mmCIF file with all atom_site columns, C-alpha atoms in Angstrom:
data_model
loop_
_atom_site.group_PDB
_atom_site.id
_atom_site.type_symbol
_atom_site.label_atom_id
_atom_site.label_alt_id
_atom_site.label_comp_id
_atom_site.label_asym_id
_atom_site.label_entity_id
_atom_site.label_seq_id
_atom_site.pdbx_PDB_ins_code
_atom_site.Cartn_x
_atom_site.Cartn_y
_atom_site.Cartn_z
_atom_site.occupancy
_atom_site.B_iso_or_equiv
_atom_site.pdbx_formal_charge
_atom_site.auth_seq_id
_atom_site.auth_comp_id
_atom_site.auth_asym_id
_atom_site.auth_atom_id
_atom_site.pdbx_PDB_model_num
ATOM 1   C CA . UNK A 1 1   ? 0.000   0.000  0.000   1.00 0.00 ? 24  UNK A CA 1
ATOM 2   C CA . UNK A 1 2   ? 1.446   3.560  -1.112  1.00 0.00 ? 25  UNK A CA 1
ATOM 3   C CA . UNK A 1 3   ? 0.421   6.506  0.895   1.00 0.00 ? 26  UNK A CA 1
ATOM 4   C CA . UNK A 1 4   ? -0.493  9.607  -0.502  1.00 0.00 ? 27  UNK A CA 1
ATOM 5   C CA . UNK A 1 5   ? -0.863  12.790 0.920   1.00 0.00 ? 28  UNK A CA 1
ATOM 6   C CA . UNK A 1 6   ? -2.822  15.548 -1.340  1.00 0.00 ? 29  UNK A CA 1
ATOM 7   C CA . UNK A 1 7   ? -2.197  19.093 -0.654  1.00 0.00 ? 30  UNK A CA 1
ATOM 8   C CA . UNK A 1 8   ? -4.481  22.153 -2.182  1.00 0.00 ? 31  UNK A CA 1
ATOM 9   C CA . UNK A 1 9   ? -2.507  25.146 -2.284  1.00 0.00 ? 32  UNK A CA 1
ATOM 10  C CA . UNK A 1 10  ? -4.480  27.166 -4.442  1.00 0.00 ? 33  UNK A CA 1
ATOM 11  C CA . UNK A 1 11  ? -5.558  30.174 -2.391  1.00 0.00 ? 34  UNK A CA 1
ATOM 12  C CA . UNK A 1 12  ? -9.295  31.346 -2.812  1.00 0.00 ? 35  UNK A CA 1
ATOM 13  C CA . UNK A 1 13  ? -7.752  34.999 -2.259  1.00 0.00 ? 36  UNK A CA 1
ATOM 14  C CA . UNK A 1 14  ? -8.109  38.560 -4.890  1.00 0.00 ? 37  UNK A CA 1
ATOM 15  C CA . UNK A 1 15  ? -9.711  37.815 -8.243  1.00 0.00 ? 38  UNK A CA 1
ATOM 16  C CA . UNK A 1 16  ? -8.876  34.002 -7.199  1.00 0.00 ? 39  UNK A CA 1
ATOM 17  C CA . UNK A 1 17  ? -11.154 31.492 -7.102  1.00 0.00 ? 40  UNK A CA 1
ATOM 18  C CA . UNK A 1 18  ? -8.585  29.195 -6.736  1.00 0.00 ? 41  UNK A CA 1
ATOM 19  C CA . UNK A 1 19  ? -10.544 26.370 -9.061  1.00 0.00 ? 42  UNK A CA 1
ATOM 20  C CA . UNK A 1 20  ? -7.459  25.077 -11.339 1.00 0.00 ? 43  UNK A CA 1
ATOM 21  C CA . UNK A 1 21  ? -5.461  23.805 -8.468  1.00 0.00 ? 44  UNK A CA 1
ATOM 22  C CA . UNK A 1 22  ? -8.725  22.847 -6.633  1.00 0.00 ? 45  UNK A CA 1
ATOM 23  C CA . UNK A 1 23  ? -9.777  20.505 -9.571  1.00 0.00 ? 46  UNK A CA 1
ATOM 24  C CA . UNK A 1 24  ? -6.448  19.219 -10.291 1.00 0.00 ? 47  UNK A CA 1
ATOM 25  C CA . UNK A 1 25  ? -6.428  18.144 -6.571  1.00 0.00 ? 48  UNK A CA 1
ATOM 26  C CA . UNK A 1 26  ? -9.433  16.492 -7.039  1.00 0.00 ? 49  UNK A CA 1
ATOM 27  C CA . UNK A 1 27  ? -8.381  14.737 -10.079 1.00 0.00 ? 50  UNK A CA 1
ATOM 28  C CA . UNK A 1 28  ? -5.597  13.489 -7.825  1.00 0.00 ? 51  UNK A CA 1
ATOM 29  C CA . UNK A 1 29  ? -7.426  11.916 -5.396  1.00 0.00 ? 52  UNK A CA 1
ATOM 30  C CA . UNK A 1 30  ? -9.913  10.722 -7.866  1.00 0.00 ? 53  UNK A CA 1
ATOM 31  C CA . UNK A 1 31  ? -7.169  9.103  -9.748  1.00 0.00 ? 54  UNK A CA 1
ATOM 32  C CA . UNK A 1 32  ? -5.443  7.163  -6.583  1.00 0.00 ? 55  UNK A CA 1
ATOM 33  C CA . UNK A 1 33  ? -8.904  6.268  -5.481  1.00 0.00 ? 56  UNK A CA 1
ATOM 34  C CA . UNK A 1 34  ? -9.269  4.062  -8.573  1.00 0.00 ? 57  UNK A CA 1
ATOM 35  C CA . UNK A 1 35  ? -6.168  1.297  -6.996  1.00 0.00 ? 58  UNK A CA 1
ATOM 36  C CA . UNK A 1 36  ? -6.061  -0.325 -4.098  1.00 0.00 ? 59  UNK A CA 1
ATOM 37  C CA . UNK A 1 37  ? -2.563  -0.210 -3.555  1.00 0.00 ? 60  UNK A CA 1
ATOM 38  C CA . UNK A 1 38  ? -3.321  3.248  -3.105  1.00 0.00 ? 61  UNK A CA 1
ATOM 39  C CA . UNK A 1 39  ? -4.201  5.028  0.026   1.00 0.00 ? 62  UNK A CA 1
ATOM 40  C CA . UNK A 1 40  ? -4.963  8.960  0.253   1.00 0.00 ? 63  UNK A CA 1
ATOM 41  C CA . UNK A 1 41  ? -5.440  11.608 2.753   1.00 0.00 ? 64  UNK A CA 1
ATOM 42  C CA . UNK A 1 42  ? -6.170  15.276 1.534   1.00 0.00 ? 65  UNK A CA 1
ATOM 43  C CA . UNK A 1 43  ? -5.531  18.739 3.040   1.00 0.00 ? 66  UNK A CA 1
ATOM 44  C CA . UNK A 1 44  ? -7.532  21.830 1.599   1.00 0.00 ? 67  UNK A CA 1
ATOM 45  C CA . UNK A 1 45  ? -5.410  25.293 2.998   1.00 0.00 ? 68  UNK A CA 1
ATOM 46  C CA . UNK A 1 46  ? -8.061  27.313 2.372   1.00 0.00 ? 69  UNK A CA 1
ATOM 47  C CA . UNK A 1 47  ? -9.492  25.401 5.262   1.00 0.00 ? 70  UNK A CA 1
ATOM 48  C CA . UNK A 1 48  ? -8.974  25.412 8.853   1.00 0.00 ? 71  UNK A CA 1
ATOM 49  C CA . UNK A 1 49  ? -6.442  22.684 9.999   1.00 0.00 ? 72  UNK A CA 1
ATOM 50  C CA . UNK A 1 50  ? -5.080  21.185 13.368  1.00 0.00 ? 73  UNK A CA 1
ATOM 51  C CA . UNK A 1 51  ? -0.962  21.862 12.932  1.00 0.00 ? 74  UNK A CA 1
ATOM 52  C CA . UNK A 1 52  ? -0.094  18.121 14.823  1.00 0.00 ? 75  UNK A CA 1
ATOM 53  C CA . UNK A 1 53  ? -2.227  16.242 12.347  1.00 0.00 ? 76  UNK A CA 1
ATOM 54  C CA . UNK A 1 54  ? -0.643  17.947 9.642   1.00 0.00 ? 77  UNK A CA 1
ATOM 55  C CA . UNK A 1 55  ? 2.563   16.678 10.961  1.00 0.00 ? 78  UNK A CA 1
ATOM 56  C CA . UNK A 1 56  ? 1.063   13.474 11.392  1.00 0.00 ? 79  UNK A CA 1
ATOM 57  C CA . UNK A 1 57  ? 0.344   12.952 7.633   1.00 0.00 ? 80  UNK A CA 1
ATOM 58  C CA . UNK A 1 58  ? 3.622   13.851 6.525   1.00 0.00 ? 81  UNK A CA 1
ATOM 59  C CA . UNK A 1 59  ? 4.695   11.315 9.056   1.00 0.00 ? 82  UNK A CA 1
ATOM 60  C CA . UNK A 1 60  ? 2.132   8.845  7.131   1.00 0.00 ? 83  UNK A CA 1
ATOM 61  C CA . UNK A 1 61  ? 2.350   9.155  3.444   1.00 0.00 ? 84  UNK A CA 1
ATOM 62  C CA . UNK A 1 62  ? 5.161   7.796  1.207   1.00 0.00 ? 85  UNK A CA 1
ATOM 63  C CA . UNK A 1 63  ? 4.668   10.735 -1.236  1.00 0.00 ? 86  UNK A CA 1
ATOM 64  C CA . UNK A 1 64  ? 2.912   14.001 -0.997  1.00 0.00 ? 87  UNK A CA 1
ATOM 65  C CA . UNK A 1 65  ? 1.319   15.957 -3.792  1.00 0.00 ? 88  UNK A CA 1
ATOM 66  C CA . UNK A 1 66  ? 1.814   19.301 -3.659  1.00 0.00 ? 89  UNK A CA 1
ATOM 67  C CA . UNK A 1 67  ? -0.725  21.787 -5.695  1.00 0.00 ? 90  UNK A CA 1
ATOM 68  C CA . UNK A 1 68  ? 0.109   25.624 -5.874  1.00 0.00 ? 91  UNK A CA 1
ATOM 69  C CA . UNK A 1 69  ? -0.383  28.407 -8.482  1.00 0.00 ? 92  UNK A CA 1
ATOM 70  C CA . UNK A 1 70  ? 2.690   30.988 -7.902  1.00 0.00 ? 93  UNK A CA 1
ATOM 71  C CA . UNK A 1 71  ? 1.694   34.376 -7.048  1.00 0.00 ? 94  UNK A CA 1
ATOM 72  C CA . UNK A 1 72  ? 4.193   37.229 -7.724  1.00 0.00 ? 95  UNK A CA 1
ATOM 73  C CA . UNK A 1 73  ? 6.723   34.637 -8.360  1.00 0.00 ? 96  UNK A CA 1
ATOM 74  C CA . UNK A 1 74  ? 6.076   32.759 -5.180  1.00 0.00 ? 97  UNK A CA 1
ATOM 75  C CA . UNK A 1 75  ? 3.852   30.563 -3.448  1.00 0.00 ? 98  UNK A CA 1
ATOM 76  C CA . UNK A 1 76  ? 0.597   31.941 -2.053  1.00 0.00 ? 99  UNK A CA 1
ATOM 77  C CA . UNK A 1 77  ? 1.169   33.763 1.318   1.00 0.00 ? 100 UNK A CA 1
ATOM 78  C CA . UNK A 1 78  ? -2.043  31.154 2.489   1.00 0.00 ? 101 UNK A CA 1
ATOM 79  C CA . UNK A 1 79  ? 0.481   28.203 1.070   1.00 0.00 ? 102 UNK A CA 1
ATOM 80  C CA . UNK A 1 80  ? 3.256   29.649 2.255   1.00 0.00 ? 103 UNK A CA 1
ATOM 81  C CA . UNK A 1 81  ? 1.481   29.990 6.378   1.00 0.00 ? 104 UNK A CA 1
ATOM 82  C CA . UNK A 1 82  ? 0.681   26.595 6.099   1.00 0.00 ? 105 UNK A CA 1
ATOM 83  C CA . UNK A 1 83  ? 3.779   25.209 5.816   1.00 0.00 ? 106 UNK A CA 1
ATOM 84  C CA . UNK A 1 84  ? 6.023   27.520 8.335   1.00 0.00 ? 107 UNK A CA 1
ATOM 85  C CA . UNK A 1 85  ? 2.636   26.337 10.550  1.00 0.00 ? 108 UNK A CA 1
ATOM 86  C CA . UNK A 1 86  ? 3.259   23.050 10.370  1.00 0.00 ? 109 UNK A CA 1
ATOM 87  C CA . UNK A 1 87  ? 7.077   22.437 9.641   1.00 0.00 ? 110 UNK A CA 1
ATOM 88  C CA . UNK A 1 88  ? 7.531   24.471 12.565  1.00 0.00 ? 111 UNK A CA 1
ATOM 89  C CA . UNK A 1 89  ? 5.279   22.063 14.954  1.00 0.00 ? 112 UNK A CA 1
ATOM 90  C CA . UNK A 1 90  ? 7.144   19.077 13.227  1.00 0.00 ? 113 UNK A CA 1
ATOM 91  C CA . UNK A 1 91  ? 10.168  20.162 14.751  1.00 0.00 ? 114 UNK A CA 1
ATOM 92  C CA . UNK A 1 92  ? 11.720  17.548 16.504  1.00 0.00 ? 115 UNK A CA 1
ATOM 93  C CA . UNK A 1 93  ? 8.147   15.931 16.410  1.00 0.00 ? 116 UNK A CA 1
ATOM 94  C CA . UNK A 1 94  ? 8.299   14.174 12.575  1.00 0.00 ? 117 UNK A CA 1
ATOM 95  C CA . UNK A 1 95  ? 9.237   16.360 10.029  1.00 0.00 ? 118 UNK A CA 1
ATOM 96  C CA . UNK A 1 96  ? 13.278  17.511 11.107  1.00 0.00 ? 119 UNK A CA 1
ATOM 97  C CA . UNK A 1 97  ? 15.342  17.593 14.182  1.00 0.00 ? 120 UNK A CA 1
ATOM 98  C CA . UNK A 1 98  ? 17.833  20.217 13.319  1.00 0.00 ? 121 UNK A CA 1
ATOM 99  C CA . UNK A 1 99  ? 19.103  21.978 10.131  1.00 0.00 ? 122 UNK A CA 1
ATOM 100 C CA . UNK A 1 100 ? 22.002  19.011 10.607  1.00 0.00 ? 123 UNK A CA 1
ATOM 101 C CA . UNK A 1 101 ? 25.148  21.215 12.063  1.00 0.00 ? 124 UNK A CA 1
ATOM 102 C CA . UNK A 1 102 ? 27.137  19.893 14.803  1.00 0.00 ? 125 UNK A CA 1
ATOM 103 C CA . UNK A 1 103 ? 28.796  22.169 17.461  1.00 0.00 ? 126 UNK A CA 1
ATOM 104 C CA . UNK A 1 104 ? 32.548  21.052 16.330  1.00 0.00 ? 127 UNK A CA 1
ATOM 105 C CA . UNK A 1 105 ? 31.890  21.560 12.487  1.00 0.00 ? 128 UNK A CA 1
ATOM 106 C CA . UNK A 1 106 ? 29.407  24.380 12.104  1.00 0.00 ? 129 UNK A CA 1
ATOM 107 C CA . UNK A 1 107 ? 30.270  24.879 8.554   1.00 0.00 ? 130 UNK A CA 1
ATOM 108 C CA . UNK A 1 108 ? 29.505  21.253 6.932   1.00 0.00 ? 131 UNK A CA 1
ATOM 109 C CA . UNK A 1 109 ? 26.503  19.529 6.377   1.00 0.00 ? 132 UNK A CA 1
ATOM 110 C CA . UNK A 1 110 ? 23.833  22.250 6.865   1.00 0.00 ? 133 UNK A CA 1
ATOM 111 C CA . UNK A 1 111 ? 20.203  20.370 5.243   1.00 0.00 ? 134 UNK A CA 1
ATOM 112 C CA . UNK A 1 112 ? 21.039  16.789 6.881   1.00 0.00 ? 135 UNK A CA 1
ATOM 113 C CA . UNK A 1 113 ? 18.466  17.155 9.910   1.00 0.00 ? 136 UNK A CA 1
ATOM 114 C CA . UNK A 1 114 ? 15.285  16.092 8.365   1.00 0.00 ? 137 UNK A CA 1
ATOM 115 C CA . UNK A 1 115 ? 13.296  13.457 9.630   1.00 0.00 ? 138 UNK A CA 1
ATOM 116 C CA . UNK A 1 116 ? 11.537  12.483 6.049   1.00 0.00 ? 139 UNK A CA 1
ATOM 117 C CA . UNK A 1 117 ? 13.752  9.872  4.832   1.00 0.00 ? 140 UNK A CA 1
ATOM 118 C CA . UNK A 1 118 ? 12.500  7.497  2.732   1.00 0.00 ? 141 UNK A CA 1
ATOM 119 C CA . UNK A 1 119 ? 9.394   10.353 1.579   1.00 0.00 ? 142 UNK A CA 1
ATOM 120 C CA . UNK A 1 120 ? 9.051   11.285 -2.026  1.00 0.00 ? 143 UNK A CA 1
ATOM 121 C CA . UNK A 1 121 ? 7.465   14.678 -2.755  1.00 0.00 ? 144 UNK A CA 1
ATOM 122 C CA . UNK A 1 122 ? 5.743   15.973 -6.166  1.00 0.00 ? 145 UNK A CA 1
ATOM 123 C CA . UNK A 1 123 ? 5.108   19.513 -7.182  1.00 0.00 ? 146 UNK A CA 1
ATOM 124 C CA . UNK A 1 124 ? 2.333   20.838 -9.874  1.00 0.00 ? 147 UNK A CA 1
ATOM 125 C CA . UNK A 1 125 ? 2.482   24.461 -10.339 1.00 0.00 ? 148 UNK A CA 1
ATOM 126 C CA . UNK A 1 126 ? 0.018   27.192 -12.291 1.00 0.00 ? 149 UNK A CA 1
ATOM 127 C CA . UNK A 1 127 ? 0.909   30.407 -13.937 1.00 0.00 ? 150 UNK A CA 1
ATOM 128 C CA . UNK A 1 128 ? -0.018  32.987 -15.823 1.00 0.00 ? 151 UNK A CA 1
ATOM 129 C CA . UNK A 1 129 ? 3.284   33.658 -17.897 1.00 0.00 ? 152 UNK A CA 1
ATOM 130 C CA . UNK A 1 130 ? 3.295   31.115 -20.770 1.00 0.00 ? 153 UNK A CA 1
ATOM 131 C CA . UNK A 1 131 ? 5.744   28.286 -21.428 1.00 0.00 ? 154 UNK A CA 1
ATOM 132 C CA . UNK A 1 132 ? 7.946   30.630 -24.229 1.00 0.00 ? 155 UNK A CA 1
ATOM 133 C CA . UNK A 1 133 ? 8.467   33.180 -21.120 1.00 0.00 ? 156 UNK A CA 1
ATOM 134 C CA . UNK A 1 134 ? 11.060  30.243 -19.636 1.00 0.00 ? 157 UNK A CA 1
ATOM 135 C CA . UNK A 1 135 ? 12.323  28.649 -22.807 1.00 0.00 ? 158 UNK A CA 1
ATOM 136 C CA . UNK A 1 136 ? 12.847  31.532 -25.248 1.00 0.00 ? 159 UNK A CA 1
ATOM 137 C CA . UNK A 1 137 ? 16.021  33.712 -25.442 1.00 0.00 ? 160 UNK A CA 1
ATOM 138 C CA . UNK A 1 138 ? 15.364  37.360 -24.529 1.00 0.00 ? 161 UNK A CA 1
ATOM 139 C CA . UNK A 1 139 ? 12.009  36.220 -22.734 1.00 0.00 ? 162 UNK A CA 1
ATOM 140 C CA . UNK A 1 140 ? 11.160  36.908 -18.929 1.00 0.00 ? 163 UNK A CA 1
ATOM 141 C CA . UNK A 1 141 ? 12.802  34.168 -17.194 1.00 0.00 ? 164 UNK A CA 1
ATOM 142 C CA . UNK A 1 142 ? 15.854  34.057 -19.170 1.00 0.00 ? 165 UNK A CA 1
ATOM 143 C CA . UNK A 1 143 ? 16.005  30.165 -20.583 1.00 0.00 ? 166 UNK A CA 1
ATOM 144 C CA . UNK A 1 144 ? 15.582  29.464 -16.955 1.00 0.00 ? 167 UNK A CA 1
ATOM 145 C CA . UNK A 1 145 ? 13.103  26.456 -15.851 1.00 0.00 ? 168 UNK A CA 1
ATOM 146 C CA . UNK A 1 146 ? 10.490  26.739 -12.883 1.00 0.00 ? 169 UNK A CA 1
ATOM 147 C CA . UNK A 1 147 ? 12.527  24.065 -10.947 1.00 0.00 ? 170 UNK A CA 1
ATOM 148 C CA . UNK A 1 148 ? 15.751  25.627 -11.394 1.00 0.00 ? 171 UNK A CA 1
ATOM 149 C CA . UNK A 1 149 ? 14.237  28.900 -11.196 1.00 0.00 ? 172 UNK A CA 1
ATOM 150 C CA . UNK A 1 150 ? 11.035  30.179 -8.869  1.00 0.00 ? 173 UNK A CA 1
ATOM 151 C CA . UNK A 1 151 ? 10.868  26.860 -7.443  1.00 0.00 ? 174 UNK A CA 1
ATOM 152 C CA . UNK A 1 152 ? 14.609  25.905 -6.592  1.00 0.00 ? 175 UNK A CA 1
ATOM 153 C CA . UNK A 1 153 ? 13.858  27.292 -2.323  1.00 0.00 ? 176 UNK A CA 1
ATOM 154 C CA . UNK A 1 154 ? 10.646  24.950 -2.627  1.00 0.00 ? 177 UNK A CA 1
ATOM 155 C CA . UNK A 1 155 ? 12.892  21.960 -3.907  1.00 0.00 ? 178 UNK A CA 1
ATOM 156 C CA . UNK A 1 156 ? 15.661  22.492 -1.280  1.00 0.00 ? 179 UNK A CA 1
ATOM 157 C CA . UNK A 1 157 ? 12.678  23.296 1.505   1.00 0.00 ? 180 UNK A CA 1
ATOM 158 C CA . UNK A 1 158 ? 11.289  19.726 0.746   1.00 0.00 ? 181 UNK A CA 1
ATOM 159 C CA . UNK A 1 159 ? 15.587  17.834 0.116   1.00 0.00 ? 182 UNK A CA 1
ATOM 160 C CA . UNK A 1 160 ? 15.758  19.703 3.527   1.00 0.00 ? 183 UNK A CA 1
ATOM 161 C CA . UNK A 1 161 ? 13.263  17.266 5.255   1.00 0.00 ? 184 UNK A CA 1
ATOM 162 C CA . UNK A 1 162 ? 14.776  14.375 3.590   1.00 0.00 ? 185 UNK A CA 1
ATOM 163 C CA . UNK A 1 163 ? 12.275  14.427 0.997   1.00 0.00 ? 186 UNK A CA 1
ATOM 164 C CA . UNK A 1 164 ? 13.260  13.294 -2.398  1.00 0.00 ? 187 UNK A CA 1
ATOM 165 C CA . UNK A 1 165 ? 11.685  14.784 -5.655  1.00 0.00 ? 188 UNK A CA 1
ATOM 166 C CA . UNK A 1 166 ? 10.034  12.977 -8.038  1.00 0.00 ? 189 UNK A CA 1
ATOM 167 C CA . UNK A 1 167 ? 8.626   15.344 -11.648 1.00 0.00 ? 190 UNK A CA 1
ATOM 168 C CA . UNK A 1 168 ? 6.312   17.151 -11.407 1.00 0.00 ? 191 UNK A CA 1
ATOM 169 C CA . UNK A 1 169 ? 4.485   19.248 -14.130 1.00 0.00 ? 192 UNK A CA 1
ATOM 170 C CA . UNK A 1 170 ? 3.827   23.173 -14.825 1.00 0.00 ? 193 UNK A CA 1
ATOM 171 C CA . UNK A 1 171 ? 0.916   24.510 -16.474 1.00 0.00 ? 194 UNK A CA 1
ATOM 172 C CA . UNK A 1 172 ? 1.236   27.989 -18.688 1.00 0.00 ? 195 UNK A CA 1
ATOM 173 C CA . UNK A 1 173 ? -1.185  30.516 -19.416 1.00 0.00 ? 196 UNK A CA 1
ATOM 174 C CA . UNK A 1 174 ? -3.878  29.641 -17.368 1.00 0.00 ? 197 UNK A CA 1
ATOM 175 C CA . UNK A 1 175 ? -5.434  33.041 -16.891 1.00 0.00 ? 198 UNK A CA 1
ATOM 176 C CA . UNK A 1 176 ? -5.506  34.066 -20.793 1.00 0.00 ? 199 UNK A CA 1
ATOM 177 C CA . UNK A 1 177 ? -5.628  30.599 -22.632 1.00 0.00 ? 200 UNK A CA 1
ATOM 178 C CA . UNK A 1 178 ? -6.658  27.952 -20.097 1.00 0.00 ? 201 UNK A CA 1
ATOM 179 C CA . UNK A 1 179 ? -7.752  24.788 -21.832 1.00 0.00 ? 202 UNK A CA 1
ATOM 180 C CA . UNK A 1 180 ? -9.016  22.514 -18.902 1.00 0.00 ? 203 UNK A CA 1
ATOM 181 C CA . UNK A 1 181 ? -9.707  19.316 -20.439 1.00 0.00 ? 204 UNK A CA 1
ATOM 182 C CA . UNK A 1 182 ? -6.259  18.899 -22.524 1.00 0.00 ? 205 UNK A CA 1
ATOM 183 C CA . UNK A 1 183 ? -4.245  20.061 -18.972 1.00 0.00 ? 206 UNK A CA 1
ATOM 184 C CA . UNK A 1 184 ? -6.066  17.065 -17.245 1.00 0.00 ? 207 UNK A CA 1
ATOM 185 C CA . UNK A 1 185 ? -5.745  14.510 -19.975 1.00 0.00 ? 208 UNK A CA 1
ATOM 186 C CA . UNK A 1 186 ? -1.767  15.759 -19.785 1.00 0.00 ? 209 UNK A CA 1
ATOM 187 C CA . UNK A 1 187 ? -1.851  15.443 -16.197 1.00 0.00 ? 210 UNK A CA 1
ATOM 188 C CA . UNK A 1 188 ? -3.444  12.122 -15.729 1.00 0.00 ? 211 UNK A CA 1
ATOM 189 C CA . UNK A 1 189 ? -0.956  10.844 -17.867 1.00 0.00 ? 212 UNK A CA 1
ATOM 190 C CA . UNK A 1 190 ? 2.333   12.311 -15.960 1.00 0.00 ? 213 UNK A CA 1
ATOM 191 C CA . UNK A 1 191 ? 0.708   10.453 -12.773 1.00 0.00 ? 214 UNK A CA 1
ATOM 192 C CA . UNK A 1 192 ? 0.335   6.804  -14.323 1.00 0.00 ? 215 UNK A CA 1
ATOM 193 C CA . UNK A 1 193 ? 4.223   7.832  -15.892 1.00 0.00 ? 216 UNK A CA 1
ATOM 194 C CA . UNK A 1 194 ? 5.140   8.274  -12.326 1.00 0.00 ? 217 UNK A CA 1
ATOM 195 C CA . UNK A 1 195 ? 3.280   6.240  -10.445 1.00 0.00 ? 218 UNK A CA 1
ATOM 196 C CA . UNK A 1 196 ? 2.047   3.101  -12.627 1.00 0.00 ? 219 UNK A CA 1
ATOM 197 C CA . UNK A 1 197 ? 5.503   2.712  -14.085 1.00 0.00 ? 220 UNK A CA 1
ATOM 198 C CA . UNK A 1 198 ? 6.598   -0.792 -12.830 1.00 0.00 ? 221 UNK A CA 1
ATOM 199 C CA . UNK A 1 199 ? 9.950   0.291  -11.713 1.00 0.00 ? 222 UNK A CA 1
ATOM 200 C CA . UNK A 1 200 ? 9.040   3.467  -10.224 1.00 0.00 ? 223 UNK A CA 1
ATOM 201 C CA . UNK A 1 201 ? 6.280   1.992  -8.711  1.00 0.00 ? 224 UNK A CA 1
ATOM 202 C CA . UNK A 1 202 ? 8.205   -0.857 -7.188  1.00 0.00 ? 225 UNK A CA 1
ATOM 203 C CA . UNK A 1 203 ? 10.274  1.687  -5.927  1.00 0.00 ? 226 UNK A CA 1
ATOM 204 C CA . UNK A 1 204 ? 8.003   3.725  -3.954  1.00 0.00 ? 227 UNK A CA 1
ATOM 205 C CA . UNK A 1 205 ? 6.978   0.248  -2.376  1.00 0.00 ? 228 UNK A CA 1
ATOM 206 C CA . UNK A 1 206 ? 10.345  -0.575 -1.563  1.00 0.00 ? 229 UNK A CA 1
ATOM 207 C CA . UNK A 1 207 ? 10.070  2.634  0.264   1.00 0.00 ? 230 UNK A CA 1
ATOM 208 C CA . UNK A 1 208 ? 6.993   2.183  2.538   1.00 0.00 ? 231 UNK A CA 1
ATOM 209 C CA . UNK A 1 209 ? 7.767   1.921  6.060   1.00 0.00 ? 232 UNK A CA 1
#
């Protein structure tokens, strides 16, 4: 049995209604739901939430999901609370002991504390700007991708934990040209990629605790 843990970080907040990351969650769930060597829990942020059980489901799953459209280049400040929230009650309680210094050699092996071993973590992200704004020479992001780019804290937040990344998948242009059905169909078939993939999958059951 693989664990998953969903997470909705698509903040109902401004003009947003927060409904692409909201149904992309869904579709998540909906799509783990269908094996039974697949067991989900789901967190909504736009929803209140006790900080310990948080914890508890990192603790829990063998992968978590993460959902997010970036805002200003960043996560969503409701996104962002919830996880200094709850990484902060995990200290020392699930999700890391200590950023991994020791007293006699302060200046080697800062990241090493985490307490997520043995976790995988996967990332889908939403923006406005469209795909040619990374990939393009002269365009916004300079030829720079959203992993190595906007998202290289979130990657190193999650390595930090002991996480270890598996690919996600960015979708462009949502605001102006948003085609709903094709980003689905292109996202259901990254998860059974990742996750139906015999030697990924035994993998992640190699994994389980």
């Amino acid at each position: 049995m693989t664990k998953i843990f969903i997470i909705n970080g698509g903040q109902k907040f401004g003009h947003s209604g927060g409904k692409f990351n909201e149904t992309l969650a869904a579709a998540t769930a909906d799509f783990f739901t269908e094996f039974p060597d697949f067991e989900v829990k789901t967190t909504d942020i736009n929803e209140s939430y006790n900080p310990k059980k948080e914890v508890a489901k990192y603790v829990w799953a063998d992968v978590v999901i993460y959902h997010t459209p970036i805002w200003w280049f960043q996560l969503p400040h409701g996104f962002k609370q919830y996880i200094d929230v709850v990484f902060t009650e995990g200290h020392k309680t699930g999700i890391y002991i200590s950023d991994g210094r020791k007293a006699e050699n302060p200046t080697r092996n800062y990241g090493t504390g985490g307490m997520l071993h043995g976790r995988k973590y996967m990332v889908t992200s939403s923006w406005n700007a469209p795909v040619e704004a990374f990939t393009l020479p002269g365009e916004f992001f300079m030829q720079t991708s959203v992993d190595d780019g906007p998202l290289f804290g979130f990657h190193r937040m999650n390595a930090f934990t002991g996480m270890e990344r598996l690919n996600g998948i960015h979708f462009h242009d949502v605001e102006k040209n948003i085609n709903v059905v094709r980003d689905l169909a292109l996202y259901k078939l990254h998860l059974k990629e990742t996750f139906l993939n015999t030697e990924i999958y035994e993998h992640l059951s190699d994994s389980n605790r």
